[in-house]
Amino acid sequence: MEVIQQYRAYRPRPLKGEERGKVKIVYGGLTWKHERLIQGALENAGYKAEPLPEIKRADLDIGKELIDTGACCPTTFTAGNLARFLKEKSEREGREGVKEGYVFVTIGACGPCRFGQYHESYERVLENLDFKDFRMFLLDLLQMEQNEGGLEITMPLTFGLVYSMFLGDLMTDMEYAIRPYEVIPGETDKVLKESIELIYDRLKNRPSRGKKWGSLLWHVTTPYFVKVLKEVRELWDKVEVDRLRVKPRVKITGEFWLQTHEGDGNYNIKRWLEQEGAEVIPPPIAVWMDYLIYLSLWKMEESREFVEKFWLKKAVIKLLLNLYHFTYNRLRKALNNIPNTLPPQEELRSLAKPYFHHFLAGGEGYMLIGKALYAHLNKHAHMICELSPYGCMPNTMSIGAMQAVLGKYPDLLYAPIEIKGDAEVHALSRCQMILTEAKKRAQREFEEALERTGLSVEDIRNYEDERPELRKATYKVPHYGYAGTSANYVMHVAKLMGRV
Ligand code: SF4
C-alpha cells in the first residue's frame, strides 16, 4: 500500500532552556563590527557566541550546490557560508562536537518577499550535509521565543542588541567619513579595530540592573555608553585627515543584506568605491528599525476606528520613537556629530509618495525612493548606488519606480547594480560609468567654492598650519549646501577666515 506523506513544515531541533549558556550561538549577516558588538551583548546575557566566518566568493558556489538555484543572492551566500562553517568546524571538532556545541540563529518573518523562507534554504543545507539534527533557531520577528526554549529575550539582552546596532552603525559612519581622507594609510582601520574592541569590552561587562524595570531605567538614562564613546573619540582625535582631496560622495541604498554587507557578497563595493576615489555613505541598520516602527504606527493610524485605546497606543509608539532618536543623537554627539543623522521617515515617505505607496512593504519599501530623493535634493550625495540581489521582487519594484523619479529629476545620478555574485566586472563597470560623472560634479563644486570665496588651496593649507585642529578626523565640517566634503570644507575655512 502506498503511504502518502502529508507536507509538514520543517521544525528544527530546538534550543532547550537548560542548554542556554552551554551551546554556542552562531549568527551572521551584518558587518564584522556589528557582529563583534552583538557578541559582547550576548556574552553579557550569559550566552556563548560566535559570528559566522567572513563571507567569501566560494560560499556562493557552495550555496548553489546545496539549495534551490533560484534563491536570492543573500540566501545563497549565507547558506554556503553556513555549510562552510559546519564543514570546517567538523574537521576540527568532529561532527558530534559541532551538533552538540552550536546553534545557528537566523531571522525570519512572513512578508511578500522570500525573507520568510530563508530558514527553508538553511534546512536544505543541513539535510544535504547530514546535519539534520543540528540546532537552528528561527528568531521570528513576530515571535521571539521557541516553545521549547530558544533565546531568553530579557531587557538587558534587548537593550544590548539595540546598543550594539547603534554603536556598530556609528563606528561604520566614522570609518567611511574618515578613511578616504586619512593622511597615513591604514590608520583608520587600526583605530576602528581598537574602538570596536573597547566598545565590545564595555558591552560585555556592563553592569547588571536586574532583568526588568531596573535594567530598562538604567539603559534609557545611563551616560555609560556616551562615556565609552568619549574614550573612542580620543582615539580618533589622533587621526590626521586631508579634506582638500576632492571626492564624489556615493550613497549606498538597496536590499538590506546587500547594502549592509562588506565583503565578496556585494563585490566589496564599498571598498571598491573608495579605491576608485569616492567617499561612501553607508546605510545604518538603525534606519531599518526606525522604518519598521513607523510602519506599525501608520498601519495603526489607518485602522484607528478598530484599534482599542488608539490614543494611548499611539502615544506609546511616539514616545518610543522619540527615545530611539534621542539615544541615537546623544551617541552621535559624543563623536562630535561626525556620524550622519537618521533620515526623517515622514519625509522619506512623502518624497516617495508620488511613486511608491508606503504600505508596499517587502525589502526596504518606500525607503529606496525616499532615501535617493532625500540625499539628492538636500545635496548630501553626488550619486546613489542601489544594490539589488538578482530576482529580488521588492527591489525590482523600486528600480521600476525610480524610472519615473528620473523622468522628473534627470540630474539625479543613479546606479542600480544587480548583484549576482558572479558578474562582478559587469556590475562594477556600470557603476564606474556613473561615478565618472559624479567625480566631475565634485570637482566643479570644489572649484566653484574656491571661486566664491576667493581662496586658493595654498591659502587653506597656510590657514591649517595656524589651526591644526582642522586636520583632526573628529573636527566637524558643517554643511554649506554642497554635496562634497571638500567644497563644504573650503566654505567653512572661508567663514573662519571671515571671507564669507
Ligand atoms: S528583499 Fe529581495 S533579496 Fe531580500 S529576501 Fe526579499 S526577495 Fe530576497
XYZ file of C-alpha atoms and ligand atoms in Angstrom:
508
model
C 0.000 0.000 0.000
C 1.334 3.389 -0.962
C 1.651 5.692 2.017
C 1.182 9.366 1.248
C 3.193 11.621 3.454
C 1.477 14.914 4.164
C 3.538 18.092 3.901
C 4.902 19.202 7.249
C 6.772 22.456 7.718
C 10.352 21.952 8.840
C 10.869 22.191 12.570
C 14.497 22.366 13.549
C 15.788 20.717 16.682
C 15.138 23.314 19.380
C 17.495 25.022 21.773
C 16.262 23.967 25.193
C 16.194 26.322 28.136
C 18.781 24.314 30.087
C 21.183 24.417 27.111
C 21.413 28.197 27.142
C 24.890 29.265 28.119
C 26.389 25.871 27.204
C 25.785 25.904 23.464
C 27.486 28.492 21.285
C 25.183 30.792 19.311
C 26.279 31.234 15.705
C 24.921 34.157 13.692
C 25.863 36.342 10.740
C 24.662 38.706 8.034
C 25.939 42.032 9.364
C 29.310 43.795 9.310
C 32.184 42.425 11.398
C 31.784 45.474 13.668
C 28.118 44.856 14.410
C 28.769 41.143 14.863
C 31.575 41.698 17.353
C 29.378 44.052 19.387
C 26.449 41.621 19.284
C 28.856 39.039 20.666
C 29.506 41.373 23.615
C 25.757 41.830 24.193
C 25.118 38.058 24.083
C 28.040 37.282 26.360
C 26.774 39.849 28.855
C 23.477 37.932 28.900
C 25.323 34.706 29.724
C 25.463 33.134 26.252
C 28.456 31.871 24.335
C 28.519 33.429 20.874
C 30.498 33.307 17.637
C 29.820 35.051 14.306
C 29.902 33.001 11.098
C 33.185 33.358 9.181
C 33.612 36.247 6.754
C 31.620 35.654 3.547
C 33.779 34.504 0.621
C 33.076 34.156 -3.086
C 33.330 30.367 -2.655
C 30.236 30.464 -0.408
C 28.095 31.337 -3.412
C 29.184 28.170 -5.254
C 28.701 26.011 -2.165
C 25.248 27.545 -1.650
C 24.246 26.978 -5.286
C 25.129 23.317 -4.994
C 23.130 22.793 -1.832
C 19.959 24.858 -2.142
C 17.379 25.961 -4.693
C 19.270 27.641 -7.553
C 16.577 30.310 -7.837
C 17.162 31.538 -4.278
C 18.195 35.154 -3.977
C 21.809 36.157 -3.565
C 21.798 36.846 0.231
C 20.231 33.436 0.924
C 22.647 31.594 -1.351
C 25.701 33.284 0.149
C 24.524 32.694 3.729
C 23.587 29.066 3.054
C 27.051 28.448 1.554
C 28.673 30.273 4.448
C 26.813 28.116 6.977
C 27.823 24.968 5.075
C 31.493 26.015 5.047
C 31.314 26.768 8.769
C 29.865 23.318 9.503
C 32.447 21.541 7.356
C 35.423 23.437 8.747
C 34.264 23.057 12.351
C 33.589 19.332 11.872
C 37.134 18.811 10.628
C 38.473 20.417 13.784
C 35.925 19.414 16.419
C 34.197 16.362 14.946
C 30.573 16.150 13.778
C 29.175 15.319 17.213
C 31.049 18.223 18.757
C 29.509 20.595 16.219
C 25.991 19.176 16.572
C 26.072 19.434 20.340
C 28.178 22.555 20.689
C 26.478 25.088 18.394
C 23.100 26.555 17.434
C 22.552 28.687 14.345
C 20.312 31.690 14.967
C 18.697 33.314 11.981
C 15.924 35.808 11.411
C 12.643 35.033 9.722
C 9.178 36.515 9.401
C 6.358 36.421 6.948
C 6.268 39.009 4.180
C 5.867 39.486 0.460
C 9.449 38.523 -0.405
C 11.483 35.391 0.309
C 12.597 36.583 3.716
C 10.123 34.220 5.344
C 11.647 31.235 3.555
C 15.311 31.717 4.374
C 15.250 29.011 7.004
C 13.910 26.513 4.438
C 17.129 27.015 2.472
C 19.225 26.513 5.578
C 17.296 23.335 6.219
C 18.401 22.085 2.748
C 21.989 22.749 3.826
C 21.572 20.708 6.994
C 19.830 17.931 5.094
C 22.472 17.754 2.360
C 25.343 17.742 4.829
C 23.671 15.144 7.040
C 23.330 17.681 9.824
C 19.549 17.396 10.083
C 19.652 17.413 13.869
C 21.897 20.459 14.066
C 20.084 23.070 16.116
C 18.749 26.061 14.292
C 16.770 28.772 15.972
C 14.467 30.889 13.886
C 14.253 34.277 15.553
C 10.866 35.168 14.164
C 10.392 38.911 14.373
C 6.799 38.274 15.350
C 7.515 35.523 17.860
C 10.834 35.857 19.610
C 10.926 32.595 21.577
C 10.636 28.929 20.660
C 8.080 26.980 22.684
C 10.779 24.658 23.964
C 13.202 27.392 24.907
C 15.125 29.388 22.332
C 16.697 32.623 23.465
C 15.533 34.222 26.651
C 14.656 37.701 25.481
C 15.331 39.763 28.582
C 15.525 43.529 28.944
C 19.374 43.594 29.198
C 19.707 41.414 26.095
C 17.239 43.516 24.087
C 18.963 46.767 25.040
C 22.364 45.166 24.497
C 21.361 44.281 20.945
C 19.902 47.734 20.274
C 23.058 49.436 21.564
C 25.211 47.017 19.501
C 23.294 48.085 16.433
C 23.564 51.825 17.224
C 27.239 51.667 18.153
C 28.107 49.480 15.136
C 26.329 51.971 12.876
C 28.075 54.970 14.384
C 31.507 53.403 14.096
C 30.785 52.450 10.485
C 29.811 56.042 9.708
C 33.046 57.275 11.319
C 35.068 54.787 9.313
C 33.657 55.779 5.924
C 33.731 59.512 6.642
C 37.402 59.389 7.623
C 39.240 56.690 5.650
C 39.129 58.479 2.249
C 40.859 61.488 3.812
C 43.366 59.803 6.169
C 46.902 61.116 5.802
C 48.606 57.917 6.991
C 47.166 54.944 5.064
C 45.752 52.225 7.312
C 45.317 54.450 10.360
C 41.503 54.490 10.180
C 41.308 50.703 10.137
C 43.701 50.461 13.076
C 41.773 52.947 15.220
C 38.482 51.384 14.178
C 39.633 47.978 15.396
C 40.764 49.446 18.724
C 37.428 51.276 19.088
C 35.352 48.182 18.409
C 37.357 46.154 20.933
C 36.891 48.856 23.541
C 33.120 49.021 22.968
C 32.860 45.203 22.866
C 34.542 45.009 26.254
C 32.186 47.605 27.762
C 29.085 45.989 26.278
C 30.113 42.630 27.621
C 30.928 43.951 31.077
C 28.154 46.484 31.502
C 26.622 46.462 34.980
C 23.635 44.315 35.768
C 20.487 46.068 36.975
C 18.177 43.073 37.013
C 16.114 41.691 34.163
C 13.199 44.133 34.066
C 12.413 47.697 35.159
C 15.763 48.438 36.762
C 17.502 47.437 33.573
C 15.087 49.446 31.431
C 15.612 52.567 33.506
C 19.372 52.153 33.507
C 19.668 51.638 29.731
C 17.418 54.591 28.953
C 19.106 57.082 31.277
C 22.701 55.910 31.634
C 25.636 58.044 30.442
C 27.690 54.780 30.314
C 27.761 54.479 26.514
C 28.345 58.204 25.999
C 31.401 57.896 28.241
C 32.668 54.922 26.236
C 32.289 56.912 23.020
C 34.168 59.842 24.516
C 37.093 57.467 25.043
C 36.666 56.273 21.480
C 36.680 59.870 20.269
C 40.079 60.394 21.887
C 41.418 57.541 19.753
C 40.026 59.123 16.568
C 41.316 62.572 17.582
C 44.813 61.381 16.715
C 43.943 60.543 13.087
C 45.008 63.291 10.703
C 42.917 63.953 7.600
C 43.227 65.974 4.420
C 39.764 67.199 3.411
C 41.076 69.023 0.358
C 41.039 65.724 -1.546
C 38.136 66.131 -3.947
C 35.897 63.064 -3.828
C 32.382 62.305 -5.035
C 30.050 61.193 -2.237
C 28.197 57.996 -3.052
C 25.167 56.970 -1.028
C 24.592 53.245 -0.792
C 20.989 52.035 -0.808
C 19.400 48.708 -1.731
C 18.314 45.441 -0.244
C 19.087 45.138 3.483
C 21.726 42.380 3.386
C 23.479 43.662 0.294
C 23.687 47.279 1.358
C 24.925 46.419 4.856
C 27.400 43.763 3.717
C 31.139 44.411 3.463
C 32.736 41.584 1.531
C 32.597 39.317 -1.509
C 28.790 39.115 -1.195
C 28.422 42.518 -2.856
C 31.758 42.590 -4.692
C 33.253 44.554 -1.803
C 31.606 47.515 -3.449
C 32.162 49.991 -0.637
C 35.926 49.374 -0.548
C 35.988 49.310 -4.327
C 34.272 52.727 -4.498
C 36.849 54.117 -2.087
C 39.679 52.731 -4.199
C 38.047 54.418 -7.203
C 38.337 57.727 -5.359
C 34.889 58.078 -3.757
C 33.625 58.770 -0.251
C 30.916 56.256 0.639
C 27.850 56.987 2.783
C 26.993 53.624 4.344
C 23.427 52.694 5.379
C 22.872 52.408 9.148
C 20.852 49.425 10.367
C 19.093 51.792 12.787
C 17.223 53.284 9.792
C 15.627 49.894 9.153
C 14.333 49.584 12.727
C 13.050 53.149 12.579
C 11.199 52.240 9.367
C 9.572 49.203 10.986
C 8.352 51.225 13.959
C 6.912 53.929 11.687
C 5.184 51.315 9.537
C 3.433 49.883 12.572
C 2.373 53.387 13.625
C 0.935 54.232 10.190
C -0.862 50.882 9.967
C -2.452 51.544 13.310
C -3.489 55.052 12.223
C -5.030 53.648 9.070
C -7.378 51.431 11.062
C -7.797 53.649 14.106
C -11.539 53.034 14.462
C -10.855 49.348 15.066
C -7.951 49.839 17.467
C -8.729 49.747 21.156
C -7.120 52.535 23.205
C -5.803 54.048 19.981
C -4.544 57.313 21.515
C -2.737 55.526 24.309
C -1.059 53.096 21.908
C -0.124 55.935 19.576
C 1.383 57.909 22.470
C 3.462 54.875 23.489
C 4.845 54.383 19.963
C 5.608 58.103 19.656
C 7.420 58.007 22.978
C 9.406 55.001 21.803
C 10.348 56.805 18.590
C 11.424 59.929 20.460
C 13.544 57.839 22.787
C 15.058 55.978 19.849
C 16.123 59.166 18.063
C 17.185 60.884 21.276
C 19.512 57.977 22.152
C 20.991 57.773 18.656
C 21.649 61.523 18.579
C 23.087 61.510 22.072
C 25.625 58.893 20.976
C 26.372 60.814 17.752
C 27.079 63.910 19.804
C 29.740 62.049 21.790
C 31.543 61.626 18.452
C 31.172 65.340 17.680
C 28.244 64.587 15.342
C 30.540 63.159 12.660
C 28.166 60.199 12.020
C 25.098 61.125 9.965
C 21.644 61.717 11.431
C 18.890 59.179 10.782
C 16.806 60.393 7.814
C 13.279 61.519 8.847
C 10.883 58.715 7.917
C 7.895 61.054 7.469
C 9.864 62.988 4.869
C 11.125 59.850 3.121
C 7.550 58.664 2.888
C 6.256 61.936 1.464
C 9.119 62.194 -1.071
C 8.403 58.651 -2.256
C 4.625 59.084 -2.213
C 4.031 60.029 -5.879
C 5.971 56.928 -6.960
C 5.659 54.261 -4.277
C 2.953 53.651 -1.674
C 4.303 53.303 1.848
C 2.285 50.141 2.518
C 4.017 48.320 -0.335
C 6.197 46.550 2.168
C 8.905 43.987 1.492
C 12.581 44.773 1.223
C 13.150 48.437 2.016
C 9.739 49.538 0.714
C 9.380 53.246 0.004
C 12.766 53.969 1.564
C 14.709 53.232 -1.615
C 12.928 56.046 -3.444
C 12.742 58.272 -0.372
C 16.424 57.952 0.530
C 17.592 58.594 -3.047
C 15.490 61.763 -3.337
C 16.321 62.936 0.174
C 20.080 62.663 -0.470
C 19.794 64.258 -3.907
C 17.527 67.194 -3.002
C 19.373 68.030 0.215
C 22.744 67.734 -1.519
C 24.095 65.000 0.722
C 25.472 62.857 -2.094
C 26.549 63.204 -5.712
C 25.356 59.764 -6.644
C 23.138 56.899 -5.443
C 24.301 53.314 -5.824
C 21.407 50.897 -5.292
C 22.384 47.277 -4.711
C 19.784 44.710 -5.760
C 20.057 40.950 -5.484
C 19.115 39.171 -8.705
C 15.497 38.124 -8.835
C 14.524 40.255 -5.837
C 10.877 41.310 -6.102
C 10.868 44.377 -3.818
C 13.988 45.803 -5.422
C 12.628 45.231 -8.918
C 9.600 47.329 -7.947
C 11.758 50.121 -6.619
C 14.013 50.160 -9.692
C 10.895 50.378 -11.887
C 9.505 53.270 -9.843
C 12.882 55.021 -9.970
C 12.451 55.397 -13.734
C 9.538 57.761 -13.072
C 11.683 59.593 -10.491
C 14.473 60.017 -13.044
C 11.964 61.395 -15.528
C 11.253 64.207 -13.054
C 14.833 64.562 -11.744
C 17.048 63.752 -14.734
C 20.120 65.146 -12.988
C 19.925 62.537 -10.187
C 22.911 60.240 -10.700
C 21.566 56.764 -10.057
C 23.394 53.464 -10.476
C 21.146 50.431 -9.913
C 23.519 47.496 -9.640
C 22.216 43.971 -9.846
C 24.350 41.677 -7.719
C 24.507 38.105 -8.918
C 27.645 37.172 -7.070
C 29.421 36.118 -10.268
C 29.036 39.081 -12.635
C 31.424 41.450 -10.921
C 33.058 43.088 -13.929
C 29.713 43.942 -15.472
C 28.295 45.474 -12.275
C 31.386 47.445 -11.366
C 31.877 48.834 -14.843
C 28.286 50.150 -14.840
C 28.936 51.783 -11.516
C 32.205 53.240 -12.819
C 30.395 54.986 -15.683
C 28.090 56.899 -13.334
C 30.958 57.521 -10.926
C 32.884 59.331 -13.668
C 30.097 61.935 -13.879
C 29.918 62.147 -10.081
C 33.655 62.894 -9.976
C 33.218 65.742 -12.438
C 30.428 67.199 -10.285
C 32.561 67.011 -7.142
C 35.410 68.777 -8.942
C 33.116 71.501 -10.319
C 31.667 72.136 -6.846
C 35.128 72.403 -5.334
C 36.271 74.904 -7.958
C 33.088 76.907 -7.513
C 33.642 77.069 -3.737
C 37.213 78.312 -4.278
C 35.991 80.925 -6.737
C 33.164 82.079 -4.452
C 35.496 82.519 -1.512
C 38.485 83.807 -3.463
C 40.691 81.260 -1.684
C 43.396 79.079 -3.167
C 44.417 75.635 -1.943
C 47.637 77.225 -0.709
C 45.704 79.805 1.379
C 43.803 76.972 3.043
C 46.985 74.991 3.691
C 48.558 78.045 5.322
C 45.477 78.553 7.486
C 45.564 74.879 8.501
C 49.112 75.451 9.782
C 47.714 78.065 12.172
C 44.706 75.921 13.162
C 45.947 72.300 13.229
C 42.665 71.094 14.811
C 41.094 71.491 11.359
C 43.006 68.409 10.258
C 41.660 66.214 13.051
C 39.359 63.397 11.960
C 36.916 64.460 14.688
C 36.655 68.073 13.517
C 33.098 68.650 12.319
C 32.709 70.456 8.998
C 29.175 71.902 8.682
C 27.063 71.507 5.556
C 27.092 74.626 3.354
C 24.817 73.285 0.643
C 27.420 71.313 -1.314
C 27.319 67.536 -1.636
C 31.102 67.220 -1.477
C 33.194 67.264 1.708
C 35.997 69.292 0.110
C 33.655 72.060 -1.163
C 31.994 72.362 2.257
C 35.437 72.465 3.846
C 36.503 75.377 1.615
C 33.361 77.291 2.634
C 33.998 76.536 6.286
C 37.605 77.720 6.217
C 36.476 80.856 4.353
C 33.940 81.513 7.084
C 36.545 81.075 9.821
C 38.794 83.489 7.917
C 35.934 85.990 7.647
C 35.797 85.758 3.844
C 32.094 84.860 3.585
S 14.285 41.604 -0.155
Fe 14.828 40.549 -2.052
S 16.833 39.626 -1.663
Fe 15.975 40.201 0.295
S 14.949 38.334 0.954
Fe 13.395 39.547 -0.092
S 13.455 38.796 -2.205
Fe 15.335 38.077 -1.212
